[in-house]
Coordinates of C-alpha atoms in Angstrom, one line a residue:
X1 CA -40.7 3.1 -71.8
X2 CA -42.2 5.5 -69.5
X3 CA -39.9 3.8 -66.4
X4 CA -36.5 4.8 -67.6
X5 CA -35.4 8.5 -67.1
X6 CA -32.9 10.6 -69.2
X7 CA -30.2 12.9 -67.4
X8 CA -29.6 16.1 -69.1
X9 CA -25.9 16.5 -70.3
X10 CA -25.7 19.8 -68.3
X11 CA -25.8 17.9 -65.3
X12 CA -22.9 18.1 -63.0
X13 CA -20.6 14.5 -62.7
X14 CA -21.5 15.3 -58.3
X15 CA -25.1 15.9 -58.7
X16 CA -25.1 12.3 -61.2
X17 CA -23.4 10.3 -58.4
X18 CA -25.6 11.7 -55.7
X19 CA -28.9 11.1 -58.0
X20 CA -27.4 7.2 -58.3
X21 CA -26.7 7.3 -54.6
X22 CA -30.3 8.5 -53.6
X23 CA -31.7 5.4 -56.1
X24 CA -29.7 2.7 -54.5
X25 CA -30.6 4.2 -50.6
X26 CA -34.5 4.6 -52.0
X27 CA -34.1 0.7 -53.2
X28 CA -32.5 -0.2 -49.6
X29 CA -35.2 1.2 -47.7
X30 CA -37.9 -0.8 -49.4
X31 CA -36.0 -3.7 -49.0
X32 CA -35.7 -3.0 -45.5
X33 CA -39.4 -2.0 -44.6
X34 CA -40.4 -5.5 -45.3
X35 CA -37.4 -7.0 -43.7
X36 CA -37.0 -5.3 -40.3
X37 CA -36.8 -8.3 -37.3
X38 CA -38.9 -8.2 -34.9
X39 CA -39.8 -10.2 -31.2
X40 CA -39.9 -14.1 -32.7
X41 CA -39.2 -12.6 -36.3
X42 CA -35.3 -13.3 -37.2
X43 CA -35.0 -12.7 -40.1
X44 CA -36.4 -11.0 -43.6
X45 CA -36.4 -12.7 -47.1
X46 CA -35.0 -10.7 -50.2
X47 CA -36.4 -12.4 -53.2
X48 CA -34.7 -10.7 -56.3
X49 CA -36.4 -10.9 -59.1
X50 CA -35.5 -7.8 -60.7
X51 CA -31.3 -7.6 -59.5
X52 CA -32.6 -5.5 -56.5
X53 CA -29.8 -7.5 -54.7
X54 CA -27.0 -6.0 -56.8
X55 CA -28.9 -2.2 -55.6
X56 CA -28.6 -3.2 -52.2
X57 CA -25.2 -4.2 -52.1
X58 CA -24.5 -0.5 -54.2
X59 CA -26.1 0.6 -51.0
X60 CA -24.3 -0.4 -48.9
X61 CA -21.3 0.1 -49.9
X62 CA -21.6 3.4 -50.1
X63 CA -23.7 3.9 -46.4
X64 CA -22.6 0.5 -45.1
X65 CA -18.7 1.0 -44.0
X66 CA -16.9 3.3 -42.9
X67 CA -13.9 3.9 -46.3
X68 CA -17.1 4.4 -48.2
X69 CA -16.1 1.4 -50.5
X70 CA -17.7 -1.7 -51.5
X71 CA -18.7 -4.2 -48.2
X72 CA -16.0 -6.9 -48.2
X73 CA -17.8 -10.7 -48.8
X74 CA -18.6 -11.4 -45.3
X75 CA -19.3 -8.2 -43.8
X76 CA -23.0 -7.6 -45.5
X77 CA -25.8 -8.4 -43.7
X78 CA -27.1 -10.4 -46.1
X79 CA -26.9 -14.6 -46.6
X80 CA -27.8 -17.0 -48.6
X81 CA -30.9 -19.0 -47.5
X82 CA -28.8 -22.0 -47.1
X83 CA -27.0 -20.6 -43.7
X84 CA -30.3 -20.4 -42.3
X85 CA -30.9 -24.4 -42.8
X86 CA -27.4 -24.9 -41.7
X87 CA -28.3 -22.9 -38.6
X88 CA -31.4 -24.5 -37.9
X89 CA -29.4 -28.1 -38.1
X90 CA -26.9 -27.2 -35.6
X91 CA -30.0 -26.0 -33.5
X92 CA -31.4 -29.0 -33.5
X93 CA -28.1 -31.1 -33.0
X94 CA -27.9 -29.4 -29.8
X95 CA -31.2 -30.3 -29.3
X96 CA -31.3 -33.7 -29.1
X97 CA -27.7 -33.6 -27.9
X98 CA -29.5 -32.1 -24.7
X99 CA -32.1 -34.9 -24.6
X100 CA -29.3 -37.7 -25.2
X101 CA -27.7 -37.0 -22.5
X102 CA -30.3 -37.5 -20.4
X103 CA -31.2 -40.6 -21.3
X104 CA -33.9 -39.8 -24.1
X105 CA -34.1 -41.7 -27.2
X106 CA -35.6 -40.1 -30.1
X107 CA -35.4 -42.9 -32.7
X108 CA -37.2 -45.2 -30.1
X109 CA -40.2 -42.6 -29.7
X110 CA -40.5 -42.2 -33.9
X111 CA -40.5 -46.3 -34.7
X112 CA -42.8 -46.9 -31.6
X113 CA -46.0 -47.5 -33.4
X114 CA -48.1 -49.1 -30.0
X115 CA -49.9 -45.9 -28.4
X116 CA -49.8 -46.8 -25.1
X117 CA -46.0 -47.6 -24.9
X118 CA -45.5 -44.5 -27.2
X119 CA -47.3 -42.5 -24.6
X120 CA -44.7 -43.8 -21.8
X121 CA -42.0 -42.8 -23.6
X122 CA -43.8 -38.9 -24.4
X123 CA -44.6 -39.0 -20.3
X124 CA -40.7 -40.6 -19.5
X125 CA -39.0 -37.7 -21.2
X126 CA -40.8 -34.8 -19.8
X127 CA -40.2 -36.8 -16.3
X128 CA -36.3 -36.9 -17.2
X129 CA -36.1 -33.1 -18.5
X130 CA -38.1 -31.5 -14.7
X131 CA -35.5 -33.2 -13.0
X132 CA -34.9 -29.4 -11.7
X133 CA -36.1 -26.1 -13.1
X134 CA -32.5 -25.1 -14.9
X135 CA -33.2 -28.6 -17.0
X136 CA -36.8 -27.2 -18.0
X137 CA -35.9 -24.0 -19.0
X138 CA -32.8 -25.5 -21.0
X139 CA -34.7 -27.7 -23.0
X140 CA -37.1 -25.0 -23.7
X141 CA -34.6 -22.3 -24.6
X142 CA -33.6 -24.6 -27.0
X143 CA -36.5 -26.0 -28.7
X144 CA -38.0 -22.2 -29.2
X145 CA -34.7 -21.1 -30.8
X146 CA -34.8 -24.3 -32.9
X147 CA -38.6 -23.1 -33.9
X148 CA -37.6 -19.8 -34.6
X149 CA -35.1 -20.9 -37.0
X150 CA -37.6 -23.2 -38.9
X151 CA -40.4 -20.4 -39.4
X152 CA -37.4 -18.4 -41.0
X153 CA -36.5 -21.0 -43.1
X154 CA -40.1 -21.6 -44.7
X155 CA -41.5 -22.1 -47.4
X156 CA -38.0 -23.6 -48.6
X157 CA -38.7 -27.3 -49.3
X158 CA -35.3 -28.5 -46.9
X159 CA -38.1 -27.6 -44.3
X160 CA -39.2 -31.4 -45.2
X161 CA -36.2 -33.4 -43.5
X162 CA -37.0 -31.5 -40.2
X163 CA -40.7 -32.3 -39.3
X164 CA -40.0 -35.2 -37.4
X165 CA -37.5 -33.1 -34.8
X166 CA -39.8 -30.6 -34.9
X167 CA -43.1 -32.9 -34.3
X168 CA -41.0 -34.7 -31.7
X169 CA -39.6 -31.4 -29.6
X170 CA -43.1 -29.2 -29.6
X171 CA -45.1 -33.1 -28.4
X172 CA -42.3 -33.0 -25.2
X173 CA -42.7 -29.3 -25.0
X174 CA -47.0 -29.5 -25.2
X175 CA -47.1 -31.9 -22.2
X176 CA -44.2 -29.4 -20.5
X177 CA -46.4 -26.4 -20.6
X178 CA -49.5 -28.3 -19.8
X179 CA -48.6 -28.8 -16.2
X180 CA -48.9 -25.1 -15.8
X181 CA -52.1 -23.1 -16.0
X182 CA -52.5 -20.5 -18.1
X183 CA -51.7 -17.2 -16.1
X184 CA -54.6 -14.7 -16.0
X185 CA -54.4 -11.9 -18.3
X186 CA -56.9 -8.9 -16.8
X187 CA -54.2 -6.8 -15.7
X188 CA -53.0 -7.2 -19.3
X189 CA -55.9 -6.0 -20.5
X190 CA -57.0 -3.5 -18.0
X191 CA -53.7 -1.9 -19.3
X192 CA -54.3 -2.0 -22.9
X193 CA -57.5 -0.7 -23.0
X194 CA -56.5 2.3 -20.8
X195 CA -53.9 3.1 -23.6
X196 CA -56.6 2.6 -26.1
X197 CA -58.5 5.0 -24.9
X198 CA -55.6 7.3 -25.2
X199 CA -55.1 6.8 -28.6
X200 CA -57.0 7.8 -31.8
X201 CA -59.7 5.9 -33.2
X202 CA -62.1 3.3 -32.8
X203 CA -60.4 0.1 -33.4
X204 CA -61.2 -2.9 -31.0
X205 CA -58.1 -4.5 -29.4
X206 CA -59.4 -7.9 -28.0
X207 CA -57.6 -10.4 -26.1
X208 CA -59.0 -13.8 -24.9
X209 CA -59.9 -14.0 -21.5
X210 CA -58.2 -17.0 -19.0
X211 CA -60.9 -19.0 -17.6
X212 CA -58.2 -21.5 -15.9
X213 CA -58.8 -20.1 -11.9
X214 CA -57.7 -22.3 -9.8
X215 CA -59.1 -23.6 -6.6
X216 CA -56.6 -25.1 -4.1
X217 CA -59.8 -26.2 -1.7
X218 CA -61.0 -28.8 -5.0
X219 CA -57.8 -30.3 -5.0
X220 CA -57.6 -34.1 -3.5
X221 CA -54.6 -34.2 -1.9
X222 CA -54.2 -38.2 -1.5
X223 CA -55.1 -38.8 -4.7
X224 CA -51.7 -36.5 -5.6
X225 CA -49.5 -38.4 -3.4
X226 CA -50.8 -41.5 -4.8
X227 CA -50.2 -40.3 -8.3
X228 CA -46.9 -39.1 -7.2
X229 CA -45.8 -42.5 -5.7
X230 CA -47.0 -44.6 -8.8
X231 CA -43.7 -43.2 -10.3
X232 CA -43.1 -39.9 -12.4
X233 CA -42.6 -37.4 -9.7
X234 CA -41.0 -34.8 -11.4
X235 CA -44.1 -34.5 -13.3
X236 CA -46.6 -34.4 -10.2
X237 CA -44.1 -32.2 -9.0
X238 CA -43.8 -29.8 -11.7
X239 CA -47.9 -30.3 -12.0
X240 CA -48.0 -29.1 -8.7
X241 CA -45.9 -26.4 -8.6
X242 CA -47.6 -25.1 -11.5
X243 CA -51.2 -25.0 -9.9
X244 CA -49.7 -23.3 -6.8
X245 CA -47.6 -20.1 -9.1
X246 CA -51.2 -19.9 -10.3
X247 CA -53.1 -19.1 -7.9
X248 CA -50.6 -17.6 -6.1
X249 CA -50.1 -15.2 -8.9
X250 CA -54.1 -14.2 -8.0
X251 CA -54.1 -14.1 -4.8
X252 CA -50.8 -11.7 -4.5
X253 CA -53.2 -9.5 -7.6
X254 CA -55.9 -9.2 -4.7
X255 CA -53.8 -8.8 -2.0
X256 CA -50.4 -7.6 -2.1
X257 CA -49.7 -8.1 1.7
X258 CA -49.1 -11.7 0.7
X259 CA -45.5 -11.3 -0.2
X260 CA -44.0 -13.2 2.5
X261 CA -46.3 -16.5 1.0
X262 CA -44.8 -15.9 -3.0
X263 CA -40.8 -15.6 -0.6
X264 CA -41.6 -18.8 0.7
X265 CA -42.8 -20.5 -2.5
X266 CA -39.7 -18.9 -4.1
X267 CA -37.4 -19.7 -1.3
X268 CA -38.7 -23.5 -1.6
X269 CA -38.1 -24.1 -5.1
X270 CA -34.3 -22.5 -4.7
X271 CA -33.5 -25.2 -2.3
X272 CA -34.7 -28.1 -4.6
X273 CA -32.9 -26.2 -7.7
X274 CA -29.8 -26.2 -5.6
X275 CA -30.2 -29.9 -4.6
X276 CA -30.9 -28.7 -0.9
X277 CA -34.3 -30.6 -1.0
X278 CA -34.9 -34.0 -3.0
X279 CA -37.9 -34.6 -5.3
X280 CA -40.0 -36.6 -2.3
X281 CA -39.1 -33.9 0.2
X282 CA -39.8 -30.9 -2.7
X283 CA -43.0 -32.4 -2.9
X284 CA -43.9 -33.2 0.3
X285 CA -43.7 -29.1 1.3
X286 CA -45.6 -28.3 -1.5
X287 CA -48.5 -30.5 -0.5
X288 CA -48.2 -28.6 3.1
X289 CA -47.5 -25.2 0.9
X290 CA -51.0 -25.7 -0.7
X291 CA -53.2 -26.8 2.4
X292 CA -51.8 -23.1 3.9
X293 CA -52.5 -21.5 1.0
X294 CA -55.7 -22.6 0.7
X295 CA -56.4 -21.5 4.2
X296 CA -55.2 -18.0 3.2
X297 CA -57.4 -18.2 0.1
X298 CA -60.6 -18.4 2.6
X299 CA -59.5 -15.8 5.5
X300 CA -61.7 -13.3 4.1
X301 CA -64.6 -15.6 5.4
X302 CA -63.4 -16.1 8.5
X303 CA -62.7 -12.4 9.1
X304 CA -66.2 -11.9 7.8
X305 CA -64.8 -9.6 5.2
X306 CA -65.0 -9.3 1.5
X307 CA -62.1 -10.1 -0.7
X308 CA -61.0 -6.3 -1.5
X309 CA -62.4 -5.2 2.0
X310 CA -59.5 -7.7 3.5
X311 CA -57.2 -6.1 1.4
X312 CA -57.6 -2.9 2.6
X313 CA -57.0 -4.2 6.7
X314 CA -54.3 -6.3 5.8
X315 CA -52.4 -2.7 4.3
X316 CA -53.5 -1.0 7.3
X317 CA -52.8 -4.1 10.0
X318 CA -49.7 -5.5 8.5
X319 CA -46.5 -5.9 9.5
X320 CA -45.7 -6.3 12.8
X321 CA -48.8 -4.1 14.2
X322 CA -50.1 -5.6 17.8
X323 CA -54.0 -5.2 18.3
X324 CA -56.5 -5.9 20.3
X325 CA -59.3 -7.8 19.2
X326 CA -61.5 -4.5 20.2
X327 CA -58.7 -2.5 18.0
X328 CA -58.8 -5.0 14.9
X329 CA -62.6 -4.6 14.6
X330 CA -62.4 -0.6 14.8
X331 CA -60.0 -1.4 11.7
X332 CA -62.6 -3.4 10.2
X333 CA -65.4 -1.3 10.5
X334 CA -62.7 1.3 8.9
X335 CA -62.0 -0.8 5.7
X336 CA -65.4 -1.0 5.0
X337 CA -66.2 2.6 5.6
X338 CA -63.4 3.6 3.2
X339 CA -64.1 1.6 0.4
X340 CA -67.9 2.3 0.6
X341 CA -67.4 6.2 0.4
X342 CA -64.9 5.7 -2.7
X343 CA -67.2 3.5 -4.0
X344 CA -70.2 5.3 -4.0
X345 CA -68.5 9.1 -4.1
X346 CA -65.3 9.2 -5.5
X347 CA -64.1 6.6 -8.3
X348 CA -65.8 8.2 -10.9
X349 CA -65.2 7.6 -14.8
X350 CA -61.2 8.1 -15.5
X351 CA -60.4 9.4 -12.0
X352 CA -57.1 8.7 -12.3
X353 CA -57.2 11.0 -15.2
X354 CA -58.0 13.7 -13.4
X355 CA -56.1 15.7 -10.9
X356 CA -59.1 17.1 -9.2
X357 CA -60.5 13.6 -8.7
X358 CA -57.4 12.0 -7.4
X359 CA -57.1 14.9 -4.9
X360 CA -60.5 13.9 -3.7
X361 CA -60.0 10.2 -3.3
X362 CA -56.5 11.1 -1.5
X363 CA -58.6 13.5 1.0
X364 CA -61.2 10.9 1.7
X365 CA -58.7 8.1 2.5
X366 CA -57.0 10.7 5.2
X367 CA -60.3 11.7 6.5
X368 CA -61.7 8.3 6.9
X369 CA -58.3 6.6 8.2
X370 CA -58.0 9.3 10.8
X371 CA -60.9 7.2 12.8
X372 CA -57.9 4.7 13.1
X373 CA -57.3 3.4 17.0
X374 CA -55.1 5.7 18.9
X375 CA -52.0 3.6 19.0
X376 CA -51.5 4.5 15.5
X377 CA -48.8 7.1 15.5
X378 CA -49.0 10.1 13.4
X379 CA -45.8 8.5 11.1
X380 CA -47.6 4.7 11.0
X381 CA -51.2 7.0 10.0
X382 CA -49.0 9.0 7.2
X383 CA -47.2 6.0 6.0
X384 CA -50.9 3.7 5.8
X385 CA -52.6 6.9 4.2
X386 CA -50.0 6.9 1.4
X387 CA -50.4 2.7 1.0
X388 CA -54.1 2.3 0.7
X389 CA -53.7 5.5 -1.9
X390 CA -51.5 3.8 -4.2
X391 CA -53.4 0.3 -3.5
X392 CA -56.4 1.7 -4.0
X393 CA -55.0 3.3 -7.5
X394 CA -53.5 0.1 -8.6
X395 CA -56.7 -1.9 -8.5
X396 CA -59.9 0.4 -9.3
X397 CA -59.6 2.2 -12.5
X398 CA -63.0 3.9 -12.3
X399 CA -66.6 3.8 -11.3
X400 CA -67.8 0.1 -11.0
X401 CA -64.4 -1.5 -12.6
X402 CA -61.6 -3.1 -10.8
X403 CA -59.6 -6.3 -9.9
X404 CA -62.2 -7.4 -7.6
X405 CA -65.0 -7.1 -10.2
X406 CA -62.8 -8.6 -13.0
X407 CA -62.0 -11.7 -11.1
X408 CA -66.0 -12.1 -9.5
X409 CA -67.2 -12.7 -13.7

């Protein structure tokens, strides 16, 4: 009996309550280490086996209000499992509410045993739901709170009557998210192994690389429209749109003097989401969106420049700079000077770490952009000195690593 504990008699009645008080708080705090919520975590489980419950609620009535005295029903924190599968049907109610009215017919899609005219029914609902972006998101908000709710609600065996929603919603969502390519991650990374190797220890933190890059010039455009006429146009829309925020996304990672392209794209979509623009029309300017972007995509080559080395004369040429063609080859000849020098000499391992390094890759940039063209006032040099610094910080993080070399592998 070596678990059960004998106070002495001489103990004080104060010092008895504050003893029973630290037991119920120390039974509390276990239950709550394993039950915290978290990101897509909603809820903990409590499974009392031992009347651990009946601890908890001693807890908190005595740390849980503010009279100190026993939690009314309906003010703990606590619920029966029971609420959570109620939850998780109203979730899913307005769920296929949602689809309903829009036209979708869930019992049709479950007794359709042909594939080929279940399959028309998958591709007619995800037409239906793009009809604009605020529908997408809707239907998605939806169907991840409705997942949510399930995952909390497992292993309980009422889990059972809701695998056909559930199979149902995450088929309509799959084909959703499929018309968008996965985003690239190396920034992501980049930045968690730079606090990695801030922290203690020698753990490996890995995280799958994207291999999705896109390229806008292997796209056949006719074959598009033609896939667009032959009737689900939200989709090829949506399709589209997805391949352009994707290689967009890169292209702005390379080369932030891009902006005005992404305000366009942006601007675009806003119009059709505001019913300025029709699905035909939406579509039509995407197809002419892509063919300019594509042409951006391959400037470097016809500048005769390399990717980051068009980077660095776009920051020092852009906006609303007039040169000569004898002026915008000086720049040139500039951008590759620069980058060579901190190439070669300054972006050494963890340099922007180290005070004394940065100080040197700030002096060579001023040093080497003072060999700009004359018109270049002394407020424009200052101003370009101080952009091509933080640019240059953003995307190299040392010797032989940066955005450039992450995206050439």
């Amino acid at each position: 009996m070596s678990e059960l504990r004998t106070l002495p008699i001489t103990m004080p009645k104060e010092e008895i309550e504050q003893f029973g008080q630290r037991h119920h708080i120390r039974k509390l705090c276990t239950i709550a280490r394993g039950n915290r919520v978290f990101g897509n975590k909603v809820n903990g489980l409590i499974v009392d086996y031992i009347g651990v419950f009946c601890d908890l609620q001693k807890a908190l009535a005595i740390y849980g209000s503010a009279s100190g005295g026993y939690v009314r029903e309906g003010d703990t924190p606590v619920q029966a499992k029971a609420a959570l599968v109620d939850e998780l049907r109203s979730a899913i109610y307005l769920t296929l509410q949602f689809c309903t009215e829009r036209g979708i017919d869930f019992n049709e899609i479950q007794t359709t045993t042909e594939s080929f005219a279940r399959i028309k029914l998958w591709d007619d609902a995800v037409e239906t739901i793009l009809i604009n972006d605020d529908s997408k998101q809707r239907y998605l908000a939806l169907t991840q709170n409705v997942n949510k709710l399930y995952k909390a609600i497992l292993p309980d065996p009422a889990a059972g009557e809701f695998n056909p929603s559930l199979y149902a919603f995450a088929e309509i969502t799959k084909r959703i998210k499929q018309l968008t390519p996965q985003s690239d991650i190396t920034e992501v990374k980049a930045a968690v192994e730079e606090i990695l190797d801030l922290s203690i220890g020698t753990l490996t933190y890995a995280i799958p690389e994207s291999n999705q890059l896109i390229d806008l010039g292997q796209i056949d455009f006719d074959a598009l429209k033609a896939q667009f006429a032959s009737g689900y146009k939200h989709t090829e829309t949506e399709k589209l749109k997805g391949i352009i925020s994707s290689q967009l996304t890169q292209m702005l990672r390379l080369n932030k003097s891009r902006m005005n392209y992404l305000n366009k794209f942006q601007q675009m979509i806003d119009e059709y989401n505001a019913g300025s623009r029709n699905v035909e029309i939406f579509f039509a300017d995407l197809v002419e969106f892509a063919q300019e972007l594509n042409i951006e995509d391959q400037r470097a080559i016809s500048e005769n420049l390399a990717e980051e080395e068009l980077a660095i004369f776009d920051l020092l040429t852009k906006p609303d700079i007039t040169l000569s063609e004898k002026e915008k080859l000086e720049i040139k000849k500039v951008a590759k000077e620069l980058l060579s020098t901190l190439k070669q000499e300054k972006l050494v391992l963890d340099w922007r770490r180290r005070q004394q390094s940065k100080a040197a890759v700030k002096v060579a940039i001023e040093e080497i952009l003072d060999g700009l063209p004359e018109s270049y006032s002394t407020e424009v040099y200052q101003r370009k000195c101080q952009e091509v610094y933080q640019h240059v910080y953003e995307s190299y993080s040392e010797a032989g690593r940066s955005i450039y070399t992450a995206t050439a592998c």
